[in-house]
Coordinates of C-alpha atoms and ligand atoms in Angstrom, one line a residue:
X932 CA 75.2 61.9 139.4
X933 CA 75.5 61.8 135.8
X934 CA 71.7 63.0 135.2
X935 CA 72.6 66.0 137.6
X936 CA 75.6 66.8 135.2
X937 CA 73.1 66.5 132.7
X938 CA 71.0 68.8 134.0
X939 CA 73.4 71.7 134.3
X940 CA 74.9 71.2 130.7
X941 CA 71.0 71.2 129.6
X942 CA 70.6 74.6 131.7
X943 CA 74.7 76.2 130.3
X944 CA 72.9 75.9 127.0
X945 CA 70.2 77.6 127.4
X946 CA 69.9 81.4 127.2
X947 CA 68.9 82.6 130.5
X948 CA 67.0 85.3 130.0
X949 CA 65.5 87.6 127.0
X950 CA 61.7 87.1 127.6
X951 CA 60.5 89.1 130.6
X952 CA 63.4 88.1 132.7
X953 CA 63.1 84.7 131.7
X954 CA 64.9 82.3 129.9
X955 CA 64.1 82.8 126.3
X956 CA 63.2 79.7 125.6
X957 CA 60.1 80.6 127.3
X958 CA 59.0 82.7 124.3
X959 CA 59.8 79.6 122.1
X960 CA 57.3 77.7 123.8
X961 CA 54.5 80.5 124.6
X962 CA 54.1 81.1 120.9
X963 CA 54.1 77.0 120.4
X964 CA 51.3 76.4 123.3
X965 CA 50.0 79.8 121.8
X966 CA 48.7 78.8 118.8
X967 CA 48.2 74.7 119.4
X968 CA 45.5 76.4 121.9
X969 CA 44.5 78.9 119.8
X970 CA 43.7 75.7 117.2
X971 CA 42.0 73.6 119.8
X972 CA 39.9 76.1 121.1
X973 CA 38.3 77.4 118.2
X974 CA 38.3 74.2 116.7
X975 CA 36.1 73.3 120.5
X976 CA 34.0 77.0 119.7
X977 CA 32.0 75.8 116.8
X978 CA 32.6 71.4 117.4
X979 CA 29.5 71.3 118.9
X980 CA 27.3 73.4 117.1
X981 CA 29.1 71.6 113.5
X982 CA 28.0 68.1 115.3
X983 CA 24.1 69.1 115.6
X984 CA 23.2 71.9 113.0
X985 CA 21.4 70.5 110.5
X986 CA 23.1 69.5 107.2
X987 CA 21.2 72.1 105.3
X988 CA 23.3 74.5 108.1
X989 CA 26.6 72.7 107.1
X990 CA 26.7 70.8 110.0
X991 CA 26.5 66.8 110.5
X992 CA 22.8 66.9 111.5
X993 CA 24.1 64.7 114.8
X994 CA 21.0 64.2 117.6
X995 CA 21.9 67.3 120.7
X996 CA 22.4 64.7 123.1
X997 CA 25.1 62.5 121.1
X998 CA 26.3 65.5 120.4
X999 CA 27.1 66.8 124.0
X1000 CA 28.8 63.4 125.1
X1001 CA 30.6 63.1 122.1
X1002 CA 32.7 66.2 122.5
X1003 CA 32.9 65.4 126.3
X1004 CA 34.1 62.2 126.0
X1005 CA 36.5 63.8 123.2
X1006 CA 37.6 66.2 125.7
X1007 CA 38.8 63.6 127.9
X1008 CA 40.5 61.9 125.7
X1009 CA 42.1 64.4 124.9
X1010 CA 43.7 64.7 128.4
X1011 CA 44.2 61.0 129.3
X1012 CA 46.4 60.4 125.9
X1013 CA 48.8 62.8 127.9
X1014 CA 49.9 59.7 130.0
X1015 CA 51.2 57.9 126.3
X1016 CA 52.6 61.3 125.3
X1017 CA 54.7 61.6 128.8
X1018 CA 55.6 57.6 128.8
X1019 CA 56.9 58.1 124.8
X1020 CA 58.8 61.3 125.7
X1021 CA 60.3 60.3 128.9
X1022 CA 61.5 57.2 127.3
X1023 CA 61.6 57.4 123.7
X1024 CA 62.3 60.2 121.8
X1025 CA 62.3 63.1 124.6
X1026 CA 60.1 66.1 124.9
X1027 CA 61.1 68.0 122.3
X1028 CA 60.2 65.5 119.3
X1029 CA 56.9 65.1 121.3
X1030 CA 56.3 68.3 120.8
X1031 CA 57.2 68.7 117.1
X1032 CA 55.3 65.3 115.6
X1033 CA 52.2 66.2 118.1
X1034 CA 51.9 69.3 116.3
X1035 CA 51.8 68.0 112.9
X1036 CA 49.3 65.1 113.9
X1037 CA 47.1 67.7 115.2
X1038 CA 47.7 70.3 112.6
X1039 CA 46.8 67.1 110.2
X1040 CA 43.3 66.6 112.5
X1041 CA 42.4 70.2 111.8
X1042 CA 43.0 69.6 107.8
X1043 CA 40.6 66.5 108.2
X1044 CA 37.6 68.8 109.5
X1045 CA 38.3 71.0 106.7
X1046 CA 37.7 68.9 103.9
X1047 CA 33.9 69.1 104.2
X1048 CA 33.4 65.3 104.1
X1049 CA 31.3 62.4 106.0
X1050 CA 31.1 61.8 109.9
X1051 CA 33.7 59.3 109.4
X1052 CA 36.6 62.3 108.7
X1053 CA 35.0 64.2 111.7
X1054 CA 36.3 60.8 113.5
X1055 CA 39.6 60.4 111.9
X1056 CA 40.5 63.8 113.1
X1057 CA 39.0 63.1 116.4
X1058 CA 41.8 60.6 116.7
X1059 CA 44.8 62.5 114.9
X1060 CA 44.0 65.3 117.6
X1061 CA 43.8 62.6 120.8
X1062 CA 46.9 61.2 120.0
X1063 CA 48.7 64.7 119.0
X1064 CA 47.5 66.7 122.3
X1065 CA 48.4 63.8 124.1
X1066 CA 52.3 64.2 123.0
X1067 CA 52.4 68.4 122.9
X1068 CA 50.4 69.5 125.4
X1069 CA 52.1 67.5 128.8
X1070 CA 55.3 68.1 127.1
X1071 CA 55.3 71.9 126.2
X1072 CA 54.3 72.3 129.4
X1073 CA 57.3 69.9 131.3
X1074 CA 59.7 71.9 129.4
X1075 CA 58.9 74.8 130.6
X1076 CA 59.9 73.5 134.5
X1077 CA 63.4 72.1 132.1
X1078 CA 64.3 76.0 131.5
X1079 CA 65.0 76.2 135.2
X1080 CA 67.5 75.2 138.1
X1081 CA 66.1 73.5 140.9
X1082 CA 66.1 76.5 143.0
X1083 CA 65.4 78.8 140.5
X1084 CA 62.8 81.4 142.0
X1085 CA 61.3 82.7 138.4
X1086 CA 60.1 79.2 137.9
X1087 CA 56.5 80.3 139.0
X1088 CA 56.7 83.2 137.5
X1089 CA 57.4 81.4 134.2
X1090 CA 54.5 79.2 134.7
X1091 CA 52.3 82.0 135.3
X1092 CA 53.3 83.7 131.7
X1093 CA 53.0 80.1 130.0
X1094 CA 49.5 80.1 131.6
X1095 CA 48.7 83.6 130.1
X1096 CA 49.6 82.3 126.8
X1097 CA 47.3 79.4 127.1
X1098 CA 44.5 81.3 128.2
X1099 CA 45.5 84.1 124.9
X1100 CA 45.3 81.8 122.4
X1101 CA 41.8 80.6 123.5
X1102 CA 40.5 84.0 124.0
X1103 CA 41.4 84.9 120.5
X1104 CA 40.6 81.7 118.6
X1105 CA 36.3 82.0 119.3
X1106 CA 37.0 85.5 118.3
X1107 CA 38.6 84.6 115.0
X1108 CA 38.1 80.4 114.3
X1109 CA 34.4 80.8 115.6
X1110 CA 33.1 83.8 114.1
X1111 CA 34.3 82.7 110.6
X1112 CA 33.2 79.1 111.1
X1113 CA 29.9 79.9 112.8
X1114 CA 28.9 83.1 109.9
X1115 CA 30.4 81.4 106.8
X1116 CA 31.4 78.3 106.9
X1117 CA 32.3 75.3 109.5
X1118 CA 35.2 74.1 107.5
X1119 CA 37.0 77.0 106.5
X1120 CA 36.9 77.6 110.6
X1121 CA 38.9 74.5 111.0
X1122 CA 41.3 75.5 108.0
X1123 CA 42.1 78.2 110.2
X1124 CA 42.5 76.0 113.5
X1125 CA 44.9 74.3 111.1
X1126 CA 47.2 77.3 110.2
X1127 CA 46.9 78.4 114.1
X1128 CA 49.1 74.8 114.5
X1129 CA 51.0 75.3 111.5
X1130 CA 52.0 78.7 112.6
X1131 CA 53.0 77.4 116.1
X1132 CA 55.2 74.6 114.6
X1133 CA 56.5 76.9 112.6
X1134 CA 58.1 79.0 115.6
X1135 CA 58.9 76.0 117.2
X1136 CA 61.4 74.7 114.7
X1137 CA 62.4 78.1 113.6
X1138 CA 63.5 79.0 117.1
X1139 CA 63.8 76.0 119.6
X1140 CA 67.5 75.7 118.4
X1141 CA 68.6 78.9 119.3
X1142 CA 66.4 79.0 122.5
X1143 CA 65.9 75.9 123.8
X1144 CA 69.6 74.8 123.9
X1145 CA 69.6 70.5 125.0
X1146 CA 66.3 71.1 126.7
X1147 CA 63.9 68.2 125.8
X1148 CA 66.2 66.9 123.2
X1149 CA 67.2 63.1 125.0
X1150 CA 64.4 61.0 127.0
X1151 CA 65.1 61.3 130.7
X1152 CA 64.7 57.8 131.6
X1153 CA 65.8 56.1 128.1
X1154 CA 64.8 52.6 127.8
X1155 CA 68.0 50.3 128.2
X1156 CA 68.6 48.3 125.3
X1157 CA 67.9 45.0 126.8
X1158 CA 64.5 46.2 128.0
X1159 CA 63.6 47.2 124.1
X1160 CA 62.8 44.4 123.1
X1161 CA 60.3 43.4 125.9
X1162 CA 58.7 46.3 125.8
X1163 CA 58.3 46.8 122.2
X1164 CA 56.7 43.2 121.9
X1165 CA 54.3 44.5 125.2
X1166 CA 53.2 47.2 123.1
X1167 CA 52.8 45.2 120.0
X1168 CA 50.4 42.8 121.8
X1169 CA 48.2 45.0 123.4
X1170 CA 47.7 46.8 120.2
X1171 CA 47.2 43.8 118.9
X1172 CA 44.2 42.3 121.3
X1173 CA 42.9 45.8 121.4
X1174 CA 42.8 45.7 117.5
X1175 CA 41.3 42.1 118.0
X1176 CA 38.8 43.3 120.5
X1177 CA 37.4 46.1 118.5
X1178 CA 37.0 44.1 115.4
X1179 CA 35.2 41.7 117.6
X1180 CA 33.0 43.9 119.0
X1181 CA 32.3 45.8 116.3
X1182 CA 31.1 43.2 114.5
X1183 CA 29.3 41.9 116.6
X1184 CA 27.6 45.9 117.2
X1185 CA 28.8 45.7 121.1
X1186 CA 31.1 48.8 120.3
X1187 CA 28.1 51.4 119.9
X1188 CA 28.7 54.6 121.3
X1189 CA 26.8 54.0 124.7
X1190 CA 29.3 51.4 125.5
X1191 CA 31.9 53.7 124.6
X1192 CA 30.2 56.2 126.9
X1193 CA 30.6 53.9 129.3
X1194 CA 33.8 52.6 128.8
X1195 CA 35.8 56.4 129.1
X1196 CA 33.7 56.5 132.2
X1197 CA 35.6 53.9 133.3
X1198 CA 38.8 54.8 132.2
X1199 CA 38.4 58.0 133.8
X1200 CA 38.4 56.8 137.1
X1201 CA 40.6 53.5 136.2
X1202 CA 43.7 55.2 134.8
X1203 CA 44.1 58.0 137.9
X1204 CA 43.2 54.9 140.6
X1205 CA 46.0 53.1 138.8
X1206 CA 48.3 55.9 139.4
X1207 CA 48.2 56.5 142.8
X1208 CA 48.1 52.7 144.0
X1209 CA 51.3 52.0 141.5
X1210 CA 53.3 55.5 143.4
X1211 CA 51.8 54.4 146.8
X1212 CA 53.5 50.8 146.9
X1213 CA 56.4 51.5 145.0
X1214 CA 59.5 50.9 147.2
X1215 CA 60.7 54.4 145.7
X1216 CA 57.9 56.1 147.7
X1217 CA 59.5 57.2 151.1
X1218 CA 57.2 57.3 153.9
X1219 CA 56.7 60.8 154.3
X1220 CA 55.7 61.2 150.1
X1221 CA 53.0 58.6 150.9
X1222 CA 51.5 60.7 153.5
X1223 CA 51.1 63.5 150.8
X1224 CA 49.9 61.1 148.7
X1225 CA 47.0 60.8 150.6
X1226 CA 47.1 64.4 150.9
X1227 CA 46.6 64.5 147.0
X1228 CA 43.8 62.0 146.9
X1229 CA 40.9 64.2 148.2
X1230 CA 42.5 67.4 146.0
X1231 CA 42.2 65.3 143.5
X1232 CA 38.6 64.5 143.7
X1233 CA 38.0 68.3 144.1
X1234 CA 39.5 68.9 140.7
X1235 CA 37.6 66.4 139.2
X1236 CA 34.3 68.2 140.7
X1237 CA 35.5 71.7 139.3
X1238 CA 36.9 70.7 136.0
X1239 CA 33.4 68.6 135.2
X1240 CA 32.0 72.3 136.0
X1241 CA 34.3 73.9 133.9
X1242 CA 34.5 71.9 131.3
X1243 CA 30.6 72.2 130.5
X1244 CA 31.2 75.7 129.6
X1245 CA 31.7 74.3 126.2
X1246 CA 29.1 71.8 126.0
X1247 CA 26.2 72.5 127.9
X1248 CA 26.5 76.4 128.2
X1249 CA 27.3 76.5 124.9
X1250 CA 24.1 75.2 124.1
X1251 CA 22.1 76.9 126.7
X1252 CA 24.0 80.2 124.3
X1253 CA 22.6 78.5 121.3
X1254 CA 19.0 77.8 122.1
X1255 CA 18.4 79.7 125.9
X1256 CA 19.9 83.0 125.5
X1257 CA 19.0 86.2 123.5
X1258 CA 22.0 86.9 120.6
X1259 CA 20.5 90.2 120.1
X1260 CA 21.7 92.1 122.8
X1261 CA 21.9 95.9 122.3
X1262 CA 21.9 96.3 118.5
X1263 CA 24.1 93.6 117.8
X1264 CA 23.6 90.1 116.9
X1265 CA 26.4 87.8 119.0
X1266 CA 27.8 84.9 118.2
X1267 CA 26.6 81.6 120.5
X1268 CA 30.6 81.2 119.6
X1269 CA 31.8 84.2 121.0
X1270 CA 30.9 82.9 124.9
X1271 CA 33.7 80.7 124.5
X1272 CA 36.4 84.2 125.0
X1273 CA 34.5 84.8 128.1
X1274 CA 36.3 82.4 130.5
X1275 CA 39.8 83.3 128.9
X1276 CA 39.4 86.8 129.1
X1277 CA 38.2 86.7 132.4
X1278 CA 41.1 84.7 133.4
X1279 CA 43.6 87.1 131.8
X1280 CA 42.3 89.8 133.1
X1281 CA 41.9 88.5 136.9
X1282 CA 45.1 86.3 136.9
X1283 CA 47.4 89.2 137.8
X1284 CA 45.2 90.2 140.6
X1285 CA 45.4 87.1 141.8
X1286 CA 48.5 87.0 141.7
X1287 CA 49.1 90.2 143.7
X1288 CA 46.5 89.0 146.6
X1289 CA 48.0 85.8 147.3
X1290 CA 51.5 87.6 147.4
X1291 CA 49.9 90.9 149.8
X1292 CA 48.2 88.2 152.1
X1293 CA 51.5 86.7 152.4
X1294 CA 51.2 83.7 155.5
X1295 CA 47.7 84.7 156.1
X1296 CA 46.8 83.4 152.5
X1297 CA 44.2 80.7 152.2
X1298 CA 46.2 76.8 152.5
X1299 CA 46.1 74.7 149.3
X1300 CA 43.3 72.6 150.4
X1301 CA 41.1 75.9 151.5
X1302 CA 41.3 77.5 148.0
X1303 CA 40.6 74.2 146.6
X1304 CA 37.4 74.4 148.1
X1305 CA 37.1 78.5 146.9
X1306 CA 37.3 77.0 143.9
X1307 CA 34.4 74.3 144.6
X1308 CA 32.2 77.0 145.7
X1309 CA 32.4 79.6 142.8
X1310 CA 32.0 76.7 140.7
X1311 CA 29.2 75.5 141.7
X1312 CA 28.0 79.1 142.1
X1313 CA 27.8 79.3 138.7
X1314 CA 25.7 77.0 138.1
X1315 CA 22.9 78.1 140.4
X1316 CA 23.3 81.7 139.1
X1317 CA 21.5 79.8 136.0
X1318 CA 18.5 79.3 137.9
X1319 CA 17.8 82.6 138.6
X1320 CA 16.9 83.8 134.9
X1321 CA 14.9 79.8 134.3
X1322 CA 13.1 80.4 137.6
X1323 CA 11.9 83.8 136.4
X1324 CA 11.3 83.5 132.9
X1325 CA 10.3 79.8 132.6
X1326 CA 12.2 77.7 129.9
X1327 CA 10.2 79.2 126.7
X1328 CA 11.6 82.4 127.2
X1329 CA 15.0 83.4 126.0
X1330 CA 17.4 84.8 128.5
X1331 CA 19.5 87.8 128.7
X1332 CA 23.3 87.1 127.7
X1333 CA 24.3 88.8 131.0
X1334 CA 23.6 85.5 132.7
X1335 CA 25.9 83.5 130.8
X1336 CA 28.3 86.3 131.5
X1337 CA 28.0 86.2 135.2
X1338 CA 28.0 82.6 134.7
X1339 CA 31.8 82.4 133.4
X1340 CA 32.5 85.2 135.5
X1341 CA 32.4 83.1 139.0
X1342 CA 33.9 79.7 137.6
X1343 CA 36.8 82.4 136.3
X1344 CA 37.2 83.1 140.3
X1345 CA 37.1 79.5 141.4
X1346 CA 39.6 78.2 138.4
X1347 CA 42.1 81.1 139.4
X1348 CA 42.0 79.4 143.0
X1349 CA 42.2 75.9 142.2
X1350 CA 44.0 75.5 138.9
X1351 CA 47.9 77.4 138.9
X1352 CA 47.9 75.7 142.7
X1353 CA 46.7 72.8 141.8
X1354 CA 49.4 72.2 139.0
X1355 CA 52.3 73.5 141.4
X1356 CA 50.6 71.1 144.4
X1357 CA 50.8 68.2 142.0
X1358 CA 54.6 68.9 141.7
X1359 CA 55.2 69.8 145.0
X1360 CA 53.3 66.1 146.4
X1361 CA 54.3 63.6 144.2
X1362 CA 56.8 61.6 145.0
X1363 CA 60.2 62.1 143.6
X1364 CA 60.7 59.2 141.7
X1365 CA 57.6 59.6 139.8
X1366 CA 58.0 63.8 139.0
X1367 CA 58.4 63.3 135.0
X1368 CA 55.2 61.9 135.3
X1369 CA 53.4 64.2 137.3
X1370 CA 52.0 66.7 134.5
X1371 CA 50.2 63.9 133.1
X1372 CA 48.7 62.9 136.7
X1373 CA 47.5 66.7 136.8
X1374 CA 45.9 66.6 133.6
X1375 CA 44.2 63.1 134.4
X1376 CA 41.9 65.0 136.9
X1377 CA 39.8 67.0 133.8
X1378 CA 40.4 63.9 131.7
X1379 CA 38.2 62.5 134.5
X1380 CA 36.0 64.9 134.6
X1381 CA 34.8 64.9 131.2
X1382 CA 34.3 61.2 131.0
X1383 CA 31.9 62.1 133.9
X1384 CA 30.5 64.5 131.6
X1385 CA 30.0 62.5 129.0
X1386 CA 27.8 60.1 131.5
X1387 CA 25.9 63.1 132.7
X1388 CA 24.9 65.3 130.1
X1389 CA 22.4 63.3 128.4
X1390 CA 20.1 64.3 131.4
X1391 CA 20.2 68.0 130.2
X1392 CA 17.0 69.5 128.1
X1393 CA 15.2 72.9 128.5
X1394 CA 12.7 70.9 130.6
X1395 CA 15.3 69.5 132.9
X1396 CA 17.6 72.5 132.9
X1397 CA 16.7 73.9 136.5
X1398 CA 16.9 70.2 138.2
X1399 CA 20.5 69.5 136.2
X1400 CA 22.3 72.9 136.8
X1401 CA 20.9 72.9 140.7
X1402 CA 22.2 69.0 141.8
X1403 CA 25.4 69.2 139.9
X1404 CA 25.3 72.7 141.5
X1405 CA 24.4 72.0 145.0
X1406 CA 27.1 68.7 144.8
X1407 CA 30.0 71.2 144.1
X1408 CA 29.0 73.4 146.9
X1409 CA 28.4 70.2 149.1
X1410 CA 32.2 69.0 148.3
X1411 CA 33.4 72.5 148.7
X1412 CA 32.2 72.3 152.5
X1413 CA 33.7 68.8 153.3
X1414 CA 36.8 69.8 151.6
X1415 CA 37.0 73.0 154.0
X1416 CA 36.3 70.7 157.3
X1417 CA 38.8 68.4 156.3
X1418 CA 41.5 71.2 155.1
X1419 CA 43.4 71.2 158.1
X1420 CA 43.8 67.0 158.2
X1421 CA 44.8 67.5 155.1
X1422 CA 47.1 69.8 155.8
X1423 CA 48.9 67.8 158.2
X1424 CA 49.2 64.7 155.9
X1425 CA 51.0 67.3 153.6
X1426 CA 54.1 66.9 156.1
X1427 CA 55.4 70.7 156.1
X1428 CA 54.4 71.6 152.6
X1429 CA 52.0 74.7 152.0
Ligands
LIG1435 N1 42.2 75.3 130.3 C1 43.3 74.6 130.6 C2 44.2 74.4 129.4 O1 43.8 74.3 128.3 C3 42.8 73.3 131.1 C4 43.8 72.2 131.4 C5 43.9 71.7 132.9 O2 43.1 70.8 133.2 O3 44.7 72.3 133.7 O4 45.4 74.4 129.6
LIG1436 N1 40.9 78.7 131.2 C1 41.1 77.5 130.3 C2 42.6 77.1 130.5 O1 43.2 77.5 131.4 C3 40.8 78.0 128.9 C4 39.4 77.9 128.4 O2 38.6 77.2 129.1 O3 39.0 78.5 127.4 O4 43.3 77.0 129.6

């Protein structure tokens, strides 16, 4: 009773409208998730190429293959730190604080690649920007659903204009963070990343007051104060026997970074297994959420599948950009950097077309399951679509930048299927007991998928390129077709929902 009184003195405090009929708090966290993507992504445009450029190029001189994991199994640590960011915000300080000190820890991680320095500050600010993304990114986005009343239909409509913020921020930051950072100088790139955040903390604390009313100011699920204790010395220990086991295995040179490989791997599929077996068996589930449950389970594994795709468009296609692809393409010389825009643009571009489809097709639209396998398909489409040019010119040749184009172009497609669904299916099928948490869940399927990344990508070279794009290629396409045979079991263990 009390949180629902809560909730509607959190809602009377907010303005309700003032950004394209929405509340305008909205704008207060568009701008913020603005530019904290606009500083990720750039900062992700020119990572790699700063890891394995030699150092008389300004970069770290890093082996290619090191390289490639590295940033994947960055990527998804990136995303799985979301579950400490959630637990901290829903129990600790609330969503709004998470959003405020992640910003400054990552605005501090961009300030550490700037100082042109050793490896070891490239791995400091690997760290600072883990454990900041962790707290703003789930958050930003779980206040966005706090703007709203339960039956509130703009709701989706709001998520849709967060999305396009997102997805403006990263199309202007290779633009911008990568061009600098790629034609003068790697650092001064990430000073810019770093401004990007400061900037977006900046209108966060200049306008959440006025905008954002109580919204994410108190933890929704405080911790009592007789549980403190317990749970402060739980924390303590385990940092404490981590801590204990690092220094033990570094010393003994166990930690090297194929175990580490290895040990995300793990995690990746550890952490999400965790998840669903905790919600399963808790006696908060009812019967009928378990049953979507299991729904989720093979959605789930889809979205792993199409975010590992994805995700490679800044590792592996951004070295097949750098080495396999011509950069002087109709008088101009382009940017291995600039590929990075692509899948944003595309995505602005398409998303209201989308959009528009799903709403014209009305009851005849694809079901959740079915465009999760659209979304399988035109993934692994664009993979194959690589062959083409490799199969033609051989891998000495350098390819036109077309292909890349076309590449982006049909993942675009398939992401626009899977991923706005996909987030509102996570909230529609987990249980109700367990919603706080549920952004974090979402997030957990990319996390996974780069830590599969980061197992599979030191099989790519230009010898292998045609045997690597085709398997993980075919695989996609494979899923996609089991996913579509099953859709309509699935459907049925999603109780009612569509
Ligand atoms: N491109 C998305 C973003 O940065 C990926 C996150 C996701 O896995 O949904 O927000
Ligand atoms: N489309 C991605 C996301 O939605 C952005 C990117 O890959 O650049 O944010």
């Amino acid at each position: 009773m009390s949180s629902s009184i809560n909730k509607q003195k959190i809602l009377d405090s907010i303005p309700q409208k003032g950004f394209f009929g929405n509340p305008k708090g909205l704008f207060t966290l568009f701008f913020t998730e603005f530019w904290e993507r606009f500083s990720y992504y750039g900062m992700k445009a020119i990572l790699v190429y700063y890891m394995y450029y030699e150092v008389s190029k300004g970069g770290l001189g890093l082996d290619e293959k090191t390289s490639l994991a590295i940033v994947s199994i960055y990527g998804s640590l990136v995303y799985m730190s979301g579950i400490i960011g959630g637990w901290l915000a829903d129990r600790i300080f609330g969503t709004s604080k998470a959003v405020f000190y992640g910003g400054i820890l990552i605005m501090l991680g961009h300030i550490a690649l700037a100082i042109p320095g050793s490896i070891s500050m490239f791995f400091v600010s690997m760290i600072l920007i883990v454990i900041g993304t962790g707290l703003l990114k789930p958050n930003v986005s779980s206040i966005v659903g706090e703007l709203y009343a339960e039956d509130d239909n703009r709701r989706d409509s709001g998520f849709s204009i967060f999305y396009m913020g997102i997805n403006t921020g990263a199309f202007i930051a290779p633009l911008i963070v990568g061009t600098v950072g790629m034609k003068y100088n790697f650092h001064l790139g990430f000073g810019i990343a770093a401004v990007g955040m400061f900037i977006g903390l900046i209108v966060f604390m200049a306008t959440k007051k006025k905008n954002l009313g109580l919204a994410g100011i108190t933890p929704v699920n405080p911790l009592a104060p007789n549980e403190k204790k317990s749970v402060y010395t739980k924390i303590g220990l385990a940092i404490l026997i981590i801590a204990i086991i690092c220094a033990i295995a570094i010393s003994n040179g166990l930690l090297t970074l194929n175990s580490f490989i290895g040990l995300v791997g793990i995690l990746g599929i550890l952490i999400p297994t965790m998840y669903f077996i905790v919600m399963y068996r808790s006696p908060k589930t009812t019967s009928v959420e378990r049953s979507r449950l299991l729904a989720y389970i093979p959605l789930f594994i889809a979205a792993v599948m199409f975010w590992a795709i994805q995700e490679q468009g800044s590792t592996i296609l951004a070295n097949y950009a750098d080495k396999r692809t011509q950069l002087e393409f109709a008088g101009f010389h382009i940017s291995p950097a600039w590929f990075q825009s692509l899948n944003p643009l595309f995505i602005i571009t398409l998303a209201p077309l989308f959009a528009w489809l799903w709403v014209k097709l009305g009851k005849r639209q694809p079901t959740i399951p079915q465009k999760f396998s659209i979304g399988l398909f035109f993934a692994g489409l664009s993979f194959l679509v690589i062959l083409v040019p490799s199969y033609f010119g051989g891998a000495g040749s350098l390819v036109s930048p077309l292909w890349l184009v076309l590449s982006y172009f049909l993942v675009v497609i398939g992401e626009l299927c899977l991923s706005p669904v996909g987030m509102s299916a996570t909230t529609k099928l987990a249980p109700s007991a367990f919603s706080a948490q549920m952004m974090s869940l979402w997030f957990l399927a990319n996390a996974a998928a780069q830590a599969l990344n980061a197992q599979i990508v030191r099989f790519y070279s230009a010898d292998t390129e045609m045997v690597y794009f085709g398997a993980i290629g075919i695989t996609s396409l494979i899923l996609g077709f089991i996913l579509l045979a099953i859709s309509p079991k699935i459907q049925g263990f999603m109780k009612g929902l569509r």
